[in-house]
mmCIF file of C-alpha atoms in Angstrom:
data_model
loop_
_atom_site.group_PDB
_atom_site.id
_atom_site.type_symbol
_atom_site.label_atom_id
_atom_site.label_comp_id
_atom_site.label_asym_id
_atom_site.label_seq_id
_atom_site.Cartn_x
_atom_site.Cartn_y
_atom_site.Cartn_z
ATOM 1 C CA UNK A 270 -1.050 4.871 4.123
ATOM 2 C CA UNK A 271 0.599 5.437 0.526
ATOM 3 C CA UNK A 272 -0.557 7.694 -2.414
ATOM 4 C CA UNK A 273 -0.970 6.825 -5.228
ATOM 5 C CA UNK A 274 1.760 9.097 -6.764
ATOM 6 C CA UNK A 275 4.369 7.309 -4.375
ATOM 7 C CA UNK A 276 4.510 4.442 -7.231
ATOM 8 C CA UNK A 277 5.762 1.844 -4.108
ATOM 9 C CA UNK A 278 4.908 1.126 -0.844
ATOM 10 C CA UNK A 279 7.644 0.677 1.702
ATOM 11 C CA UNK A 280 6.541 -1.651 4.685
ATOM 12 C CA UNK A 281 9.308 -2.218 7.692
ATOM 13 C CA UNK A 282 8.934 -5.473 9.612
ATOM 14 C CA UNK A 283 9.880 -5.956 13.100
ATOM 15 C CA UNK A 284 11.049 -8.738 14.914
ATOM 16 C CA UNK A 285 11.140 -7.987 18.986
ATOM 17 C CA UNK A 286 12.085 -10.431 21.453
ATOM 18 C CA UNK A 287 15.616 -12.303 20.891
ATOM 19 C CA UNK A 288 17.433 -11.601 18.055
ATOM 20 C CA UNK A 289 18.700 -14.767 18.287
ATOM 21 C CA UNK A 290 19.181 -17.338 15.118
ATOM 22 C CA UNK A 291 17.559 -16.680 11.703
ATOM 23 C CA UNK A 292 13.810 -16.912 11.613
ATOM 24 C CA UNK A 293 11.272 -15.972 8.662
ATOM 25 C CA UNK A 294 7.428 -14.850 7.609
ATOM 26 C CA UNK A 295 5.541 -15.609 4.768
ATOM 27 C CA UNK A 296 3.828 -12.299 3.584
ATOM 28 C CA UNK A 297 1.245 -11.644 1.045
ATOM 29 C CA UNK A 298 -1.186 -8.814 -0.174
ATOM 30 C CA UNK A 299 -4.927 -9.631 -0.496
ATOM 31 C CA UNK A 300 -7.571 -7.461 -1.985
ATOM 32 C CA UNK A 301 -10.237 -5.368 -0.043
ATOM 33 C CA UNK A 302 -11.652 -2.674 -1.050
ATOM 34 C CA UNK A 303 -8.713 -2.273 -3.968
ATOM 35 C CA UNK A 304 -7.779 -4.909 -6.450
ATOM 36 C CA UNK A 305 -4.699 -6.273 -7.216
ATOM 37 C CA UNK A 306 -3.717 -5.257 -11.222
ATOM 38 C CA UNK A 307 -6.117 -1.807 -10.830
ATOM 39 C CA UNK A 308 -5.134 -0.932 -7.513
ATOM 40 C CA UNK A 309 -1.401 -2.317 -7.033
ATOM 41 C CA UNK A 310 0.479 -4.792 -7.943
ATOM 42 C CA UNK A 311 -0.334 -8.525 -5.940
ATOM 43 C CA UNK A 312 2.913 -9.659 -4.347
ATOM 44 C CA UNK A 313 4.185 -12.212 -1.667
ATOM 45 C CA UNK A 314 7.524 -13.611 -0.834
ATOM 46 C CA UNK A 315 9.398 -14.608 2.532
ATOM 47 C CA UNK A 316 11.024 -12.173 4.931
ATOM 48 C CA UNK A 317 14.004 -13.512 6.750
ATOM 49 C CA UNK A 318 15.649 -11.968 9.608
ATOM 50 C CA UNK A 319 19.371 -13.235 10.000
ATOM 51 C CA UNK A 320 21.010 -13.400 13.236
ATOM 52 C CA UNK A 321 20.716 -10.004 15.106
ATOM 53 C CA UNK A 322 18.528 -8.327 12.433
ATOM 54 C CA UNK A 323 16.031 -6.613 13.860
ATOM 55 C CA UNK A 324 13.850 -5.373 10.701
ATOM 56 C CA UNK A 325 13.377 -6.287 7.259
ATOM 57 C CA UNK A 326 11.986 -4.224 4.567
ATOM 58 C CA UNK A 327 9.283 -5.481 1.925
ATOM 59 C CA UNK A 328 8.461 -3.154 -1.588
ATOM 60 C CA UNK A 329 4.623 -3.445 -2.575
ATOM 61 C CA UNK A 330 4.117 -1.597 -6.134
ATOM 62 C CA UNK A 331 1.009 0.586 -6.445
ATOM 63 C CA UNK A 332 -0.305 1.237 -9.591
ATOM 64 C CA UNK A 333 -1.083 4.974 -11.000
ATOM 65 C CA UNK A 334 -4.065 6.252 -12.998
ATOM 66 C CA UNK A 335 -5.257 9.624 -14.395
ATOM 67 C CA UNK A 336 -8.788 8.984 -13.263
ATOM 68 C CA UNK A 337 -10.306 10.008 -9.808
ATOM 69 C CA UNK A 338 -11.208 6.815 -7.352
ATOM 70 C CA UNK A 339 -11.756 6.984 -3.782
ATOM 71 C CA UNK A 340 -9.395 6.254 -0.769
ATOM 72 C CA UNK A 341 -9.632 2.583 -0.942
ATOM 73 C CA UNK A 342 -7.717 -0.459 1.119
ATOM 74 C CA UNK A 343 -5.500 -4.011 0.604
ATOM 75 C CA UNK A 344 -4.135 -5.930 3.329
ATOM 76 C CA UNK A 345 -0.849 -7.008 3.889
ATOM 77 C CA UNK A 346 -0.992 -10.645 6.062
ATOM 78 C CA UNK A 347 1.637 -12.320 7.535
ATOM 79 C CA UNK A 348 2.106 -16.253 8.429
ATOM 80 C CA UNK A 349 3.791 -19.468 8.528
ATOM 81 C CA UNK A 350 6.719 -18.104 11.494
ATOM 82 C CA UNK A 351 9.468 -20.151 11.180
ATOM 83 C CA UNK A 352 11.798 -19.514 14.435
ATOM 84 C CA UNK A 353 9.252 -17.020 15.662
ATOM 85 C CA UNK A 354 6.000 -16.059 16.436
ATOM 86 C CA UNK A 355 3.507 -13.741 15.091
ATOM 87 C CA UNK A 356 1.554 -10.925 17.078
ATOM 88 C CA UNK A 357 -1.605 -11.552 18.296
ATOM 89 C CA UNK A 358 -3.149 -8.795 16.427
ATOM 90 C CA UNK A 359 -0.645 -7.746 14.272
ATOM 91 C CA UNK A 360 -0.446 -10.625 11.745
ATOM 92 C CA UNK A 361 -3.040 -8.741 9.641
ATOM 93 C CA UNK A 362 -2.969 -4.318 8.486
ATOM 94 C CA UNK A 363 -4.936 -2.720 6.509
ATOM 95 C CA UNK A 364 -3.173 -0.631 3.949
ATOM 96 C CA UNK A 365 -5.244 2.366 2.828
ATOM 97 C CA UNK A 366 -4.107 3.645 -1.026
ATOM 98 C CA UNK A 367 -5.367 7.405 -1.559
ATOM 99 C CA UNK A 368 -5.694 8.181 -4.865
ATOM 100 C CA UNK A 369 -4.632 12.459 -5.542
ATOM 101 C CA UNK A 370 -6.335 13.019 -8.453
ATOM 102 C CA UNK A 371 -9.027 15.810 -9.312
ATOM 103 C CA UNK A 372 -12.682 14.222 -9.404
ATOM 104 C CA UNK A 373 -14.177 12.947 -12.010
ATOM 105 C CA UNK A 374 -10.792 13.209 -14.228
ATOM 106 C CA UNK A 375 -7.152 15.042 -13.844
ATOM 107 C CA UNK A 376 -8.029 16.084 -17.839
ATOM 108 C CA UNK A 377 -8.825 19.497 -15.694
ATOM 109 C CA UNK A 378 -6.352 19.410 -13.203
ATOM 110 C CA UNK A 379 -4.825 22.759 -14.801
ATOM 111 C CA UNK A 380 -7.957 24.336 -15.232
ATOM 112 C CA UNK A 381 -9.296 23.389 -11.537
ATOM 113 C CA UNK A 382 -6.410 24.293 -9.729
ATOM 114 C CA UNK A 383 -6.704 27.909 -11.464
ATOM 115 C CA UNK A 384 -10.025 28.435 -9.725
ATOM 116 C CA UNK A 385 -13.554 29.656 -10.650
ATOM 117 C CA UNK A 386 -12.041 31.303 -13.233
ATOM 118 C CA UNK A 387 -10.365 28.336 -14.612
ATOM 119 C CA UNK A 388 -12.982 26.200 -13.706
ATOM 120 C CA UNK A 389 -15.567 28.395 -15.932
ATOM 121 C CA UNK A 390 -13.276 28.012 -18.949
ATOM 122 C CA UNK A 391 -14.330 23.751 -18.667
ATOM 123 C CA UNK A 392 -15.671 23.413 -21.986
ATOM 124 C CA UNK A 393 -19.645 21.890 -21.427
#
């Protein structure tokens, strides 16, 4: 999971088994649900382990707007092992992007979070 608000996505990858030698994974984001440009920003590169690393970090960029959109998901896929090999299941996750803005708009995020009372003051 990542908010929107968060501005970056943080994803740790794990090598188990021997630590042995340098191995890598090709990683990309594809679109589900959310859209790469609207949603984040599309990225891919090559994670490399060196000798005895055991995790490798990888920075995904989400992308902020004022207007309200539903939780929506990317994935994040991993392939190509070089020196190692990839989880049965775990090649593929589904990365779901909640968006914390007020519905329809956050133009009355002020007046909304005040209450009814605020929310009465919403010009019609």
């Amino acid at each position: 999971f990542v908010e929107e608000s968060e501005g970056e996505l943080h994803v740790d990858l794990m090598r188990l088994g021997s630590l042995s030698g340098k191995s890598s994974v090709y990683w990309e984001t594809l679109d589900s649900s959310a859209e790469a440009g609207f949603s984040y920003v599309a990225a891919s590169g090559v994670a490399t382990f060196e000798d005895g690393e055991h995790m490798v970090s990888i920075k995904i960029e989400v992308i902020e707007s004022d207007a309200w959109a539903p939780t929506v998901e990317f994935k994040l896929r991993l392939s190509q092992p070089v020196n190692c090999e990839l989880g049965l299941f775990l090649h593929t996750v589904r990365v779901k992007l909640i968006d914390g803005d007020h519905f329809p708009t956050n133009k009355y995020a002020e007046s909304i979070g005040e209450g009814m009372s605020g929310i009465r003051n919403i010009p019609q």
